[in-house]
Tab-separated table of C-alpha atoms and ligand atoms in Angstrom:
chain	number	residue	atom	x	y	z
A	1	UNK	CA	0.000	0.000	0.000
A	2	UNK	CA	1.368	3.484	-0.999
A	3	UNK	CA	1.052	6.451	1.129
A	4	UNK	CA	-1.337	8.036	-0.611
A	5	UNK	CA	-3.544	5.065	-0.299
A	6	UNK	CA	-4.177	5.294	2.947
A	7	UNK	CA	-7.536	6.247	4.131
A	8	UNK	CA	-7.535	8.402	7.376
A	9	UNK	CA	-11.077	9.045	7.549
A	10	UNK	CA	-11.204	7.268	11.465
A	11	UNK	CA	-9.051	9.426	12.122
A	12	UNK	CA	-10.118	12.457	10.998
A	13	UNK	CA	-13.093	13.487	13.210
A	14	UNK	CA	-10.161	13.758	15.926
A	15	UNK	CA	-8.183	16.507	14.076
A	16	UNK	CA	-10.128	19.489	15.661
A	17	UNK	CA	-9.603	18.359	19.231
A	18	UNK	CA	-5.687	17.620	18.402
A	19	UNK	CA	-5.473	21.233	16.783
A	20	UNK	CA	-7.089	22.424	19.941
A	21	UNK	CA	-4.854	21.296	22.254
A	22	UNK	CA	-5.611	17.975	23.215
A	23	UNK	CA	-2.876	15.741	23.508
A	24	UNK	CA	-1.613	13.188	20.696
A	25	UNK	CA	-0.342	10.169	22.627
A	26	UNK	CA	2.251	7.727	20.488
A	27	UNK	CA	3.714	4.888	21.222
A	28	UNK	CA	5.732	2.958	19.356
A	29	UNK	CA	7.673	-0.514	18.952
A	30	UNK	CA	10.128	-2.004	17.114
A	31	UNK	CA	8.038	-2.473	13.958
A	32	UNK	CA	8.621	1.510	13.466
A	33	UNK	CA	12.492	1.140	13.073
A	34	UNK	CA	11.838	-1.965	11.008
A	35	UNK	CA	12.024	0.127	7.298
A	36	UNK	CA	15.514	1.799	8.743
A	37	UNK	CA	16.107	-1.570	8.580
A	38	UNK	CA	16.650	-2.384	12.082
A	39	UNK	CA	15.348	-6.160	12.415
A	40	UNK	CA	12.380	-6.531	15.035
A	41	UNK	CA	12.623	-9.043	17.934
A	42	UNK	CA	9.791	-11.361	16.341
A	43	UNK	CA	9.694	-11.087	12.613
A	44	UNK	CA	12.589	-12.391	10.034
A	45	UNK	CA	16.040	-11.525	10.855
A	46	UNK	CA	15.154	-11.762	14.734
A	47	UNK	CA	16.923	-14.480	15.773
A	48	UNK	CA	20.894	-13.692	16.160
A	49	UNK	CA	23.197	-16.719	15.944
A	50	UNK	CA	20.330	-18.785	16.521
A	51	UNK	CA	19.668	-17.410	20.080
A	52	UNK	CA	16.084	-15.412	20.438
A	53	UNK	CA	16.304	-12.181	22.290
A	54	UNK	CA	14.237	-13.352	24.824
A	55	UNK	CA	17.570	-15.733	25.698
A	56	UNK	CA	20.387	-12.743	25.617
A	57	UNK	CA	18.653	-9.840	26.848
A	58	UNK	CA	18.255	-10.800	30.042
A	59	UNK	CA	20.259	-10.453	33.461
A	60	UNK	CA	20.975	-13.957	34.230
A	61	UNK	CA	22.298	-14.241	30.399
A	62	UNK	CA	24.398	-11.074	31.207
A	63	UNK	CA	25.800	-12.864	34.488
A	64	UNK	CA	26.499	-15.867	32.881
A	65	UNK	CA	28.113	-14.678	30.083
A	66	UNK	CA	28.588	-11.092	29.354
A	67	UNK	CA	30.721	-11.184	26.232
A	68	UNK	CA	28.146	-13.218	24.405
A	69	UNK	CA	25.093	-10.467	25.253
A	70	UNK	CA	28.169	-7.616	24.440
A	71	UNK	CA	28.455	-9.482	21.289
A	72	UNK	CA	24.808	-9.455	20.443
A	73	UNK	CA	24.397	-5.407	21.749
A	74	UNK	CA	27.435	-4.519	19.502
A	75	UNK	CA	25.599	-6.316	16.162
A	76	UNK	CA	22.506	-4.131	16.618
A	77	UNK	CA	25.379	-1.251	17.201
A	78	UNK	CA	26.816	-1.932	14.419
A	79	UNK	CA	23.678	-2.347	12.626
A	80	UNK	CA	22.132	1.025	14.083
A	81	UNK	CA	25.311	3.164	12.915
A	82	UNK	CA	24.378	2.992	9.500
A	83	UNK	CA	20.480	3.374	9.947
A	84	UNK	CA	18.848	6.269	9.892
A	85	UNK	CA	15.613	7.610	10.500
A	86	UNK	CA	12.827	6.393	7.967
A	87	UNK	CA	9.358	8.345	6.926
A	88	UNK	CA	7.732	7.442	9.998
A	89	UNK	CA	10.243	8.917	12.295
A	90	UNK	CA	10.374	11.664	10.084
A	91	UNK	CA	6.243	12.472	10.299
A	92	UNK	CA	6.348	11.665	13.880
A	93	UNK	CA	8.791	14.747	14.221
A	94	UNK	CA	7.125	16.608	12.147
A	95	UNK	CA	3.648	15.975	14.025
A	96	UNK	CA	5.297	17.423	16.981
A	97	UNK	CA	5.852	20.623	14.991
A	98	UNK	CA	2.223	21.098	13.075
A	99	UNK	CA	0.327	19.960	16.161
A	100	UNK	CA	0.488	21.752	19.765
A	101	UNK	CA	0.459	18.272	22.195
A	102	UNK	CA	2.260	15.415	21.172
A	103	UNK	CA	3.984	12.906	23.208
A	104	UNK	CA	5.931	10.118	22.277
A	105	UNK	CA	6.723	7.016	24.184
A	106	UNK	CA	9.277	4.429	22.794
A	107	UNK	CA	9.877	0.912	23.379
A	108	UNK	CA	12.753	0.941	21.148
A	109	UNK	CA	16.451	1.590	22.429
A	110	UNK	CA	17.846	3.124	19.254
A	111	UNK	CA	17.082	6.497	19.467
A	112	UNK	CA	16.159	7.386	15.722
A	113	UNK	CA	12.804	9.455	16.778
A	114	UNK	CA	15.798	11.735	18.476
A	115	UNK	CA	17.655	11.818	14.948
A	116	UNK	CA	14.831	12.405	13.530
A	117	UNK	CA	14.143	15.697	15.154
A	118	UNK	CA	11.469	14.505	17.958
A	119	UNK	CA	11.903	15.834	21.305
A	120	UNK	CA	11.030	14.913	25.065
A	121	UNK	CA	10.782	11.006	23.946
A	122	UNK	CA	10.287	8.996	26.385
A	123	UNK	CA	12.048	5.937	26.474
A	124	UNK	CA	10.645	2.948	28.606
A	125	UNK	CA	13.495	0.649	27.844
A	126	UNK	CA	16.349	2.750	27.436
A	127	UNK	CA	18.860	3.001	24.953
A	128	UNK	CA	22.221	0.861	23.527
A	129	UNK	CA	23.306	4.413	22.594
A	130	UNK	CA	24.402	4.511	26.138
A	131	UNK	CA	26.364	2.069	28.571
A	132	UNK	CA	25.944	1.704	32.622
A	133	UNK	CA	28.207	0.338	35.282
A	134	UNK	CA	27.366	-2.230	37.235
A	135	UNK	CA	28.867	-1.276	40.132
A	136	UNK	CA	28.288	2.711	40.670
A	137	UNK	CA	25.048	3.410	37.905
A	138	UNK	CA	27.274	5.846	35.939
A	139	UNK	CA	25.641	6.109	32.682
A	140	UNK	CA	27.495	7.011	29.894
A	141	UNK	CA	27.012	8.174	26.281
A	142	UNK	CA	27.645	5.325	23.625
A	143	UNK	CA	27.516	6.557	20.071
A	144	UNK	CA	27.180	3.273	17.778
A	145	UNK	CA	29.725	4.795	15.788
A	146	UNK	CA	32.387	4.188	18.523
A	147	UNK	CA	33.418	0.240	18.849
A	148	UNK	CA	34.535	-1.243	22.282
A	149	UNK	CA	38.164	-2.684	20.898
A	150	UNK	CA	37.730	-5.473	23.978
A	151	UNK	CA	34.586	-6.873	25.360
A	152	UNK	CA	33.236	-6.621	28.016
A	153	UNK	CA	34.010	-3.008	28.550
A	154	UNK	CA	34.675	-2.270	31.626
A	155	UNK	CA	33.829	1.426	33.741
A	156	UNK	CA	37.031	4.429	33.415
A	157	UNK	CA	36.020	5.383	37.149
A	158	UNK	CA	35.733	2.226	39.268
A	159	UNK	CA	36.729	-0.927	36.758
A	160	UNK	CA	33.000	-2.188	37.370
A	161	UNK	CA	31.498	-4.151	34.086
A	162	UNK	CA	29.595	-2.422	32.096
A	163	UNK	CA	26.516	-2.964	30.568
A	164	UNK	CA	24.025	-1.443	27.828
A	165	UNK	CA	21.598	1.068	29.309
A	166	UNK	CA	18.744	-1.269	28.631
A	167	UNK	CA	15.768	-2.837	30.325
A	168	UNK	CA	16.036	-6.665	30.356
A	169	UNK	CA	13.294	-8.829	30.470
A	170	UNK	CA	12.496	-9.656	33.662
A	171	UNK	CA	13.387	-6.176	34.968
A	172	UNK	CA	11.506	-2.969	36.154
A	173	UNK	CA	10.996	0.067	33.705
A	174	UNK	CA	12.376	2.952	35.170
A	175	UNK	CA	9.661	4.593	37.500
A	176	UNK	CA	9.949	8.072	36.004
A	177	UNK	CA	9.367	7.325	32.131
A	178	UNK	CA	6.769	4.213	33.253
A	179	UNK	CA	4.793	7.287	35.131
A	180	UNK	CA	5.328	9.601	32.322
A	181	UNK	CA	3.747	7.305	30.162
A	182	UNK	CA	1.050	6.178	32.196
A	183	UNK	CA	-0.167	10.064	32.273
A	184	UNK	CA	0.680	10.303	28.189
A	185	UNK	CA	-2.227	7.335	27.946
A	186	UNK	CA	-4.747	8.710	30.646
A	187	UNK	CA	-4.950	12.383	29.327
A	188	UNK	CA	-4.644	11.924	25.685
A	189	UNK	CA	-7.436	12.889	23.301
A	190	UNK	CA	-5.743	10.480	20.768
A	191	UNK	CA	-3.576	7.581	21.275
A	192	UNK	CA	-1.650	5.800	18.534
A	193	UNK	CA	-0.055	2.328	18.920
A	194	UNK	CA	2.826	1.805	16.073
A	195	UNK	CA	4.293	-0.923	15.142
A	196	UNK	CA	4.754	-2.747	18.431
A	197	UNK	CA	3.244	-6.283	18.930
A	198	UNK	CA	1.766	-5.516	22.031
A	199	UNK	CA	2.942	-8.400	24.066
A	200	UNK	CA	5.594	-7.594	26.004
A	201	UNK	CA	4.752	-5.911	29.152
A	202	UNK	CA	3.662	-3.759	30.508
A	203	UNK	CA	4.672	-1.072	28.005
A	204	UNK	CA	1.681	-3.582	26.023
A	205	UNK	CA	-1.303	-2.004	28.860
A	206	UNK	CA	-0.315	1.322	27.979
A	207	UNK	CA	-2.771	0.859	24.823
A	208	UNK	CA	-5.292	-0.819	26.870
A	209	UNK	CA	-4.482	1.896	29.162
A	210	UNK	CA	-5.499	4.872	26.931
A	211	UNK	CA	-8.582	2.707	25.549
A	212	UNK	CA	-9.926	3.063	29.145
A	213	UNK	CA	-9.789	6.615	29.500
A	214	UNK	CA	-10.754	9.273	27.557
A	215	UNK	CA	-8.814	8.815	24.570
A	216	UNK	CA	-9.962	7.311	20.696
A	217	UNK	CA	-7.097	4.560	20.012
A	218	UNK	CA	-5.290	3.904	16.923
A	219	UNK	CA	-3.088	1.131	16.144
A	220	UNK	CA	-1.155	1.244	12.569
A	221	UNK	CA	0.693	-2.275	12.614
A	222	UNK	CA	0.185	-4.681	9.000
A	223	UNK	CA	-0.436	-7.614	11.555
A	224	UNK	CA	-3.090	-8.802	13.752
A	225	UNK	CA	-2.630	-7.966	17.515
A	226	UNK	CA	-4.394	-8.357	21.111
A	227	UNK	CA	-4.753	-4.759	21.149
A	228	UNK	CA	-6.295	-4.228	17.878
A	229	UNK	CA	-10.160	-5.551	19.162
A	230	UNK	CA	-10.193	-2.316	21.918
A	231	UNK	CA	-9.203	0.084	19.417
A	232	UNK	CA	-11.276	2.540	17.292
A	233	UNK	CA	-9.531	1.797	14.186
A	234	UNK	CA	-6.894	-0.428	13.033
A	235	UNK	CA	-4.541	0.780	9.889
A	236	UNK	CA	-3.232	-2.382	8.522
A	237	UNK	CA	-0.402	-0.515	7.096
A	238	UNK	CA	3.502	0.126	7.712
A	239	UNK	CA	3.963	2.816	10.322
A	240	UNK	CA	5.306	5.090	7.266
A	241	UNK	CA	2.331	5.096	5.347
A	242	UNK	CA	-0.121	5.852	8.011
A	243	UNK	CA	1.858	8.446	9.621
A	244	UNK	CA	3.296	10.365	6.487
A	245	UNK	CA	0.002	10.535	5.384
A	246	UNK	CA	-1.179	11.966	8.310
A	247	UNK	CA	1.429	14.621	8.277
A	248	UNK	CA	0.042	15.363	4.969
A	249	UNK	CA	-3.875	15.636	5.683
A	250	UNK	CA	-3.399	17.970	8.906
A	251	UNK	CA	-0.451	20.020	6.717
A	252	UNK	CA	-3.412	20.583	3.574
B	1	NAD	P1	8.017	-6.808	18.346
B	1	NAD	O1	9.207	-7.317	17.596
B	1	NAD	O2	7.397	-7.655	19.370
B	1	NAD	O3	6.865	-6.414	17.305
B	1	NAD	C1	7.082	-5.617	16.187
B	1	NAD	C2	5.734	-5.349	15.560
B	1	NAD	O4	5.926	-4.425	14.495
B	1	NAD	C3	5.042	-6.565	14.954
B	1	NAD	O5	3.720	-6.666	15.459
B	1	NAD	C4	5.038	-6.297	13.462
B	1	NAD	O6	3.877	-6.788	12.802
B	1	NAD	C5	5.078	-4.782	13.426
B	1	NAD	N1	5.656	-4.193	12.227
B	1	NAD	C6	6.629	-4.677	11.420
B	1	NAD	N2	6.912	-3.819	10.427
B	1	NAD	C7	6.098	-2.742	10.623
B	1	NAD	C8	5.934	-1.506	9.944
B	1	NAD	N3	6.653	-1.192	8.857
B	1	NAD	N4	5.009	-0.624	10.409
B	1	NAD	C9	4.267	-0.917	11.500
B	1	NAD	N5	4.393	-2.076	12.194
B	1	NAD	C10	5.303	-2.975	11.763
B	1	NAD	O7	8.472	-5.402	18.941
B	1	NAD	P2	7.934	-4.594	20.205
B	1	NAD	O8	6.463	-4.762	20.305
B	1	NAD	O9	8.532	-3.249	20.102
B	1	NAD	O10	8.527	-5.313	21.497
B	1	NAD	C11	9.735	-5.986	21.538
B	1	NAD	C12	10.854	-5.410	22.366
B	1	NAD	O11	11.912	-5.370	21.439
B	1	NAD	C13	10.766	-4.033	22.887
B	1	NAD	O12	11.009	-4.156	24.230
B	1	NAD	C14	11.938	-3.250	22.269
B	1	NAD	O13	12.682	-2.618	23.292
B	1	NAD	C15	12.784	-4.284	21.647
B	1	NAD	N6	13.375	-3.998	20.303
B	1	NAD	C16	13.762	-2.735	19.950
B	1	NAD	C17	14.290	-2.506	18.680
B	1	NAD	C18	14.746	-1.119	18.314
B	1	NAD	O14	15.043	-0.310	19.175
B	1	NAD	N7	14.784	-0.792	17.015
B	1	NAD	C19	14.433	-3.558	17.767
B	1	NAD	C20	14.031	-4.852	18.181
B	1	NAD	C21	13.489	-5.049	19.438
């Protein structure tokens, strides 16, 4: 489906209140970096040396062996230094500029809605553009164009290990984006779910959040998902088709 394809009518009703003032939730997963081709965790290309992400991005993995989850951070490194931003980043940024409220949320930890030009992003799961030690929480910046020559790397300050500034599964979000977000899906007027399977939690209830308040939910994902049946509208679309059509309709 082309851009222009896309019909926003669901959507349109909505633009008033968004012009107004009322706040344009967005949160989005990995399926939104997918066309800067950046693999998801799920689809094809997800698996890395036959391990599932599920298996490396963890804690224990990280205790047991932390070269082995270094490797794995320092391929999607590697892979991220050479992507950039694609049209849904870029209309995502640019909805921020047309429109007077709108706040987005990432699950993703590459930090291309911040290349693209979007500000005050909140990240629930952090970001492998930055590294943390172990021992003292120092986080440092960790731009994918910069290689660590020996893995693990280990802290300047205190010689601690250090380790991507990531959330693993099995650990908490951090409590000041996680309540950011909750407030992003309680007050919007619109709330749009992008590209994100909506099963890993419990950045996933933030949707089902925002569909029990006040706002009219909008998932844009070209797959079938739990979230999709308490939604007003789902675009079966890629994230860059929906939203750079969007930009378009509220810019004519
Ligand atoms: P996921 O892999 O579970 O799901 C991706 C979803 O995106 C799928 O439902 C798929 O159908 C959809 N999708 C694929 N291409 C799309 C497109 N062009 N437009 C719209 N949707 C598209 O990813 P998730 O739900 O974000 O959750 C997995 C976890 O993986 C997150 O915690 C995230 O931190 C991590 N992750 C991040 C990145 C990244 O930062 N780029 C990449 C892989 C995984």
């Amino acid at each position: 489906m082309t851009a222009q394809e896309v019909d926003l009518s669901p959507l349109r009703k909505h633009y008033e209140r968004l012009r107004a003032g009322g706040t344009l939730g967005v949160l989005t997963g990995a399926g939104v970096s997918a066309e800067s081709g950046l693999p998801t965790f799920r689809g094809a290309g997800g698996l890395w040396e036959g391990f599932r992400a599920e298996e490396l991005a963890t804690p224990t993995a990280f205790e047991k062996d932390p070269v082995k989850v270094w490797r794995f951070y320092e391929y999607r490194r590697v892979a991220l230094a050479s992507a950039r931003p694609n049209p849904a980043h870029v209309a995502l940024a640019a909805l921020q500029r047309i429109l007077p409220a709108v706040r987005i949320v990432t699950q993703n930890v590459d930090g291309l809605h911040q290349q693209a030009g979007s500000r005050d992003v909140v990240e629930l799961h952090g970001s492998i553009l930055r590294t943390r030690c172990v021992l003292e929480g120092t986080v440092r910046s960790a731009p994918a164009t910069a290689r660590f020559l020996d893995l693990p790397p280990y802290c300047p300050e205190c010689g601690g290990l250090l380790r991507p500034d990531v959330v693993w599964f099995g650990e908490m979000l951090p409590q000041k984006e996680w309540d950011e977000a909750e407030e992003i899906a309680q007050q919007a007027s619109v709330y749009i779910v992008a590209g994100t399977s909506s099963i890993v939690a419990p950045a996933s209830s933030l949707g089902i959040l925002a569909a029990r308040g006040r706002a009219a939910v909008f998932e844009i994902n070209p797959e079938e998902t739990p979230l999709a049946p308490l939604t007003d509208f789902a675009f079966r679309a890629s994230a860059s088709a929906v939203l750079s059509s969007l930009v378009r309709d509220l810019s004519a």
